[in-house]
Short mmCIF file of C-alpha atoms in Angstrom, two decimals:
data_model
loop_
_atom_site.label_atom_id
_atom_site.label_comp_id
_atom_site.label_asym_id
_atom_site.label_seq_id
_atom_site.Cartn_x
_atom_site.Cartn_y
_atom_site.Cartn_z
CA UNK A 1 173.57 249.42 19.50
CA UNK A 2 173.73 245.79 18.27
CA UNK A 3 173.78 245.11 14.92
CA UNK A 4 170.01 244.71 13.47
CA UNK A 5 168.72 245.06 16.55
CA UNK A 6 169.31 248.64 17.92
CA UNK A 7 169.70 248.73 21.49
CA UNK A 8 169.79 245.35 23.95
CA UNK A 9 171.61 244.23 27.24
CA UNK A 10 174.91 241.87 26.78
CA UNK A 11 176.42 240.22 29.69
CA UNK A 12 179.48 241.96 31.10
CA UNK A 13 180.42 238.88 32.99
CA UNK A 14 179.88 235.23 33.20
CA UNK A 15 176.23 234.11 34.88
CA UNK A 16 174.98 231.34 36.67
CA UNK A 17 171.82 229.93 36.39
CA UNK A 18 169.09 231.07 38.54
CA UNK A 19 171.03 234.17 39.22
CA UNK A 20 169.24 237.33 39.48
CA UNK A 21 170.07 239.96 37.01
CA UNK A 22 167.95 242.92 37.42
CA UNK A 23 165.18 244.28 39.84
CA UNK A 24 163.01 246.89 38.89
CA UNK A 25 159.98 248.46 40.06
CA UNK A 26 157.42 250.15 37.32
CA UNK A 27 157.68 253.88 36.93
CA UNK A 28 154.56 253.64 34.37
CA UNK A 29 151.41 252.15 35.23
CA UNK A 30 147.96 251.35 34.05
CA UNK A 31 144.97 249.53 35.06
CA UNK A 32 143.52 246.79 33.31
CA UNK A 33 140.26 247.78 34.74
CA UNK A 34 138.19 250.31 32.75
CA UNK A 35 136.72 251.53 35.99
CA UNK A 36 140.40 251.84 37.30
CA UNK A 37 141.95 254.25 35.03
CA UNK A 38 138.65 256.48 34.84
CA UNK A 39 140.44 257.75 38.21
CA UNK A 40 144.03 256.91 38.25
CA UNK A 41 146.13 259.41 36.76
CA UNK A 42 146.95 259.04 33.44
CA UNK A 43 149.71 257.90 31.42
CA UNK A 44 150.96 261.54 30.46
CA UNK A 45 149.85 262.47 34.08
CA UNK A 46 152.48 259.45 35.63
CA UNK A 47 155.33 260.78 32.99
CA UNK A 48 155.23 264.50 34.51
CA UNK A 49 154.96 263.70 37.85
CA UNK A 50 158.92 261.40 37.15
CA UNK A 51 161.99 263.26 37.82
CA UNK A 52 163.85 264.36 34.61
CA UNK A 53 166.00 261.33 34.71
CA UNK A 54 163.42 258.75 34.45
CA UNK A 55 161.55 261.24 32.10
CA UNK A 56 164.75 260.23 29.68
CA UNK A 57 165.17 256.66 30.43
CA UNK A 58 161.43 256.46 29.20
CA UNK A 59 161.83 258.36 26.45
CA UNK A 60 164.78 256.75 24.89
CA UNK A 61 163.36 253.83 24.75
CA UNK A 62 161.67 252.29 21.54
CA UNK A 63 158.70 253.81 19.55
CA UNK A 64 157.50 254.04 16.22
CA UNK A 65 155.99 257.99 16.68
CA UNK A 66 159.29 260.16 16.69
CA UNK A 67 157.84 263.13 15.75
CA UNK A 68 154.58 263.41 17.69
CA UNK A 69 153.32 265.30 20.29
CA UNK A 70 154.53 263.86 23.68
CA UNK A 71 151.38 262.56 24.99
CA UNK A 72 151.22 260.26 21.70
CA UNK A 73 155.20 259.62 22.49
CA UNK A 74 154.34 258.79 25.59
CA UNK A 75 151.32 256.40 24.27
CA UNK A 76 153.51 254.54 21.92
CA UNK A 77 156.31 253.98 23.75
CA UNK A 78 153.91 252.33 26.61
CA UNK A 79 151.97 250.46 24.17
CA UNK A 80 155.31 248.93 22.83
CA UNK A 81 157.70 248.50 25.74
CA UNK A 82 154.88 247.11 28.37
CA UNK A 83 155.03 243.89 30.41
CA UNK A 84 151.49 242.56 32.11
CA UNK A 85 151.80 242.71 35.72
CA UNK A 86 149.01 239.64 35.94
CA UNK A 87 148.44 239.63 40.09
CA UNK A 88 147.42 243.39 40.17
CA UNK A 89 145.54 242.95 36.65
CA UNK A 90 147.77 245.81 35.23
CA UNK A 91 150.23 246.48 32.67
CA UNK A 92 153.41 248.52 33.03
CA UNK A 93 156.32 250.31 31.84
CA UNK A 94 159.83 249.31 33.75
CA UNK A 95 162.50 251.60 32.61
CA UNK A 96 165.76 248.81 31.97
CA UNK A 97 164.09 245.63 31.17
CA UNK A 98 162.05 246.48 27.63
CA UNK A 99 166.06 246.76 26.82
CA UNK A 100 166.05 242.92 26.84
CA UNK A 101 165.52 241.50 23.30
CA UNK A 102 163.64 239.01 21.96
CA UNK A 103 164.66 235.22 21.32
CA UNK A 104 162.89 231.68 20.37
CA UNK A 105 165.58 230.37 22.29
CA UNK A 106 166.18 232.26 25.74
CA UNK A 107 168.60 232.53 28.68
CA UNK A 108 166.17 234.93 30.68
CA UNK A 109 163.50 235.12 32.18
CA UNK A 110 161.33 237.91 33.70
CA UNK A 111 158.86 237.73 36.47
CA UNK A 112 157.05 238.84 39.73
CA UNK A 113 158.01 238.28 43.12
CA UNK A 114 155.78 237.18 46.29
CA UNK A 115 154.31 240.26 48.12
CA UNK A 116 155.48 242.94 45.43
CA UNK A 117 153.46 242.15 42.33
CA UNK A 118 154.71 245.26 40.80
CA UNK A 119 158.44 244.34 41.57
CA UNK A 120 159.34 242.57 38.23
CA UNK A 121 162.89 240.37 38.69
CA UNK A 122 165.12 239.06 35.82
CA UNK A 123 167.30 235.86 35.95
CA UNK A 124 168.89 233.47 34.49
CA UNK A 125 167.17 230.48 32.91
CA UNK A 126 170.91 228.94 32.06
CA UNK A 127 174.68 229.76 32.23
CA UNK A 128 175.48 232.81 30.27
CA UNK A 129 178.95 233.65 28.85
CA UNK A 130 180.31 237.06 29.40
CA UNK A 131 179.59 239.43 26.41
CA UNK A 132 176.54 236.99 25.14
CA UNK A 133 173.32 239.04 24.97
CA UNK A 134 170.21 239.10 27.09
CA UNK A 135 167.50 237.40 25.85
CA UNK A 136 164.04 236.37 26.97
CA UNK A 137 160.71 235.33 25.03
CA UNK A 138 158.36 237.74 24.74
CA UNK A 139 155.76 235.14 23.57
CA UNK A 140 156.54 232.45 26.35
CA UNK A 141 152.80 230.76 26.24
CA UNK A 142 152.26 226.96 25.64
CA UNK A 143 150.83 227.56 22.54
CA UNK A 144 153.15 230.43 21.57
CA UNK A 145 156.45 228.68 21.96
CA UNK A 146 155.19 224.97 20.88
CA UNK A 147 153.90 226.94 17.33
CA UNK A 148 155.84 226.93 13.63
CA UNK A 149 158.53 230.04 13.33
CA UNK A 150 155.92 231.52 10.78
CA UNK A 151 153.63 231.41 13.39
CA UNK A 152 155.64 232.47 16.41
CA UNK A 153 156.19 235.81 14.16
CA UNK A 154 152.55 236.18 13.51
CA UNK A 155 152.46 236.87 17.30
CA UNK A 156 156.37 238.84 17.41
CA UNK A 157 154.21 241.14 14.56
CA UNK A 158 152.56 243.35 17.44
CA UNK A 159 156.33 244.68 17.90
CA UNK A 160 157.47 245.34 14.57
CA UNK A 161 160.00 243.07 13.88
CA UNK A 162 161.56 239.87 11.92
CA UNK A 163 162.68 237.41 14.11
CA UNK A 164 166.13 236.46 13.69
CA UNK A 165 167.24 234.76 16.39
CA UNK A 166 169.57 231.59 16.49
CA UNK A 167 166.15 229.23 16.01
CA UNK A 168 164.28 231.36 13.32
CA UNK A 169 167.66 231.85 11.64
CA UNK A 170 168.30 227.96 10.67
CA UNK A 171 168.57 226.93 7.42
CA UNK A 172 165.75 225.81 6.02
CA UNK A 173 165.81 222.18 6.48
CA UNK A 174 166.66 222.35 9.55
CA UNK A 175 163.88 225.11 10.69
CA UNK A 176 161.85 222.87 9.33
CA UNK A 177 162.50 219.85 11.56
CA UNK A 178 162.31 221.97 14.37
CA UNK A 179 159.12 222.99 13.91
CA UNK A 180 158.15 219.45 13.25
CA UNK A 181 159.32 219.15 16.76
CA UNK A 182 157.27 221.34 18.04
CA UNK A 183 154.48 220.48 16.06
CA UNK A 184 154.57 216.85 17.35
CA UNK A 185 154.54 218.93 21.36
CA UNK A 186 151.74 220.69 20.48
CA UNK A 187 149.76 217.18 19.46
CA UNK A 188 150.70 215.69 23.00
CA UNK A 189 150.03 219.20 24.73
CA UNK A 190 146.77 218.90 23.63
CA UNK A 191 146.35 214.99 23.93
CA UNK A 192 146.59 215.10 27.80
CA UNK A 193 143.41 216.87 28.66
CA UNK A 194 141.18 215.10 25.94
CA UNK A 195 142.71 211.52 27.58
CA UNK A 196 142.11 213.00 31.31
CA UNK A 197 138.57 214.52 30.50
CA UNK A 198 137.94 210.36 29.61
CA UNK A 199 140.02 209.29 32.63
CA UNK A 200 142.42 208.03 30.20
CA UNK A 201 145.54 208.43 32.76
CA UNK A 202 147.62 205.52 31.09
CA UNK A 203 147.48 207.78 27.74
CA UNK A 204 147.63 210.63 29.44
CA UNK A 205 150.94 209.47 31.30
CA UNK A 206 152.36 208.51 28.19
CA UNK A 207 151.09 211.35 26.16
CA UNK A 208 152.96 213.71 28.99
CA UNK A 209 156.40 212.04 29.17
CA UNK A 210 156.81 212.52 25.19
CA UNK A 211 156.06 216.06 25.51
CA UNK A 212 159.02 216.22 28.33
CA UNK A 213 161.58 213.86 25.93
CA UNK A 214 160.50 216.31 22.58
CA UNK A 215 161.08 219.45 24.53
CA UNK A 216 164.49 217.46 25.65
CA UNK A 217 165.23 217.35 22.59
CA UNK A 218 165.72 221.08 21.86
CA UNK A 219 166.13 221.46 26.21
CA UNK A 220 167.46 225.22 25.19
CA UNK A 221 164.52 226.38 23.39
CA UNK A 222 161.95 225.12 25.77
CA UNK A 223 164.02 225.97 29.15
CA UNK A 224 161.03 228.17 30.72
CA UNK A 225 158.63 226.07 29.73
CA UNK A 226 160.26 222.89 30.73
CA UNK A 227 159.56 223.18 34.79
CA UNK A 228 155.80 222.89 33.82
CA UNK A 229 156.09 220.16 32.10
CA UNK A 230 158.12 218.58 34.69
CA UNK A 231 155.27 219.00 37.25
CA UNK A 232 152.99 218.07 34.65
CA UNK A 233 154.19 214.57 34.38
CA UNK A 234 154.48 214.06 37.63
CA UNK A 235 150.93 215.04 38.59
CA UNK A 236 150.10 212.31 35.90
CA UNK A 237 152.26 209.59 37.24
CA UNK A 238 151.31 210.62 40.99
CA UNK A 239 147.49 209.90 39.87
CA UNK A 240 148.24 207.04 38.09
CA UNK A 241 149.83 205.42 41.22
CA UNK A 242 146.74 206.49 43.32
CA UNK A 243 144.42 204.39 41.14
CA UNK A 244 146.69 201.89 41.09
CA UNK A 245 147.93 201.75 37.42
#
């Protein structure tokens, strides 16, 4: 267990970027679709049909309902361990990766891969050090990660815990011009659609390229979101040379 933190995944050797980590398949699984789990099996119905292996691997993993019956255990722990599986409009339960912690600042990232939707792949959004910990952001949305650390843990609330990671645990001062940072994101984030809605492309050019050179300027924090903005910018400069600006 780490310290604070209970259980969590640390490297055991040095990683590369864009290396994969982990591979796993669901072994839980429900429906987004109201219609949909009317006649799947349910959730209790899924956890009796596992071996008894992944019957423990599920049930060692985090919940706040210790003593209840198993089909609440079973509820809880789905409830707080699940990733959305967005192509098949689902949400599931993998049995390694809810072992990955939070962190405002990651070095993971999770995700789905062509032609397996279900098939959920960690990797490596930088170089991690042997015995560093696995981290990825469990809020990684525009407006998630460009919002305040009191905000961010308005969000982290729906799992139960205080944020503590390397960003959330600056001093003051400096928390504070961090999330000035992002604050000052957020603006141009939202500046580039107003200025395109008005065909404003020279703004909206400008307004994208000092959302890329803020989120530069904290490149660790922003890493997953970064390739977005990338493409972003270039979209903007691409259109601006096709109307001749």
């Amino acid at each position: 267990a780490l310290p604070g933190k209970g259980f969590g995944m640390i490297a055991v050797r040095n990683i590369c970027q864009g290396e994969p980590i982990l591979k796993e398949n669901p072994i839980l699984l429900l429906s987004k679709d109201k219609k949909d789990r009317q006649t799947n099996p349910s959730l209790l119905e899924q956890f009796e049909n596992l071996s008894e292996s992944d019957q423990a691997k599920v049930l060692k993993l985090h919940h706040d309902n210790p003593d209840g019956k198993l089909h609440e255990k079973i509820q809880w722990i789905f409830e707080a361990n699940t990733i959305e599986v967005t192509p098949a409009n689902a949400v599931a339960l993998y049995p390694m990766i809810p072992r990955i912690n939070h962190s405002c600042s990651p070095n993971v990232v999770w995700s789905w891969q062509a032609g397996s939707p279900y098939t959920k792949q960690v990797r490596a959004v930088r170089s991690i050090a042997a015995g560093e910990e696995l981290c990825a952001n469990y809020i990684d949305s525009f407006e998630a990660t460009f919002s305040s650390c009191s905000q961010r843990q308005v969000c982290l609330n729906h799992w139960k815990f205080v944020c503590q990671c390397e960003v959330c645990s600056l001093p003051e001062k400096e928390r504070n011009a961090n999330d000035l940072i992002r604050q000052k994101i957020a603006l141009q984030h939202q500046l580039i659609p107003k200025y395109m809605a008005n065909w404003k492309i020279e703004q909206a050019v400008a307004a994208a390229r000092t959302k890329l050179e803020l989120m530069m300027s904290i490149k660790n924090q922003m890493i997953t979101t970064l390739p977005s903005a990338l493409l972003e910018l270039y979209e903007m400069c691409s259109l601006a040379k096709v109307v001749n600006l």
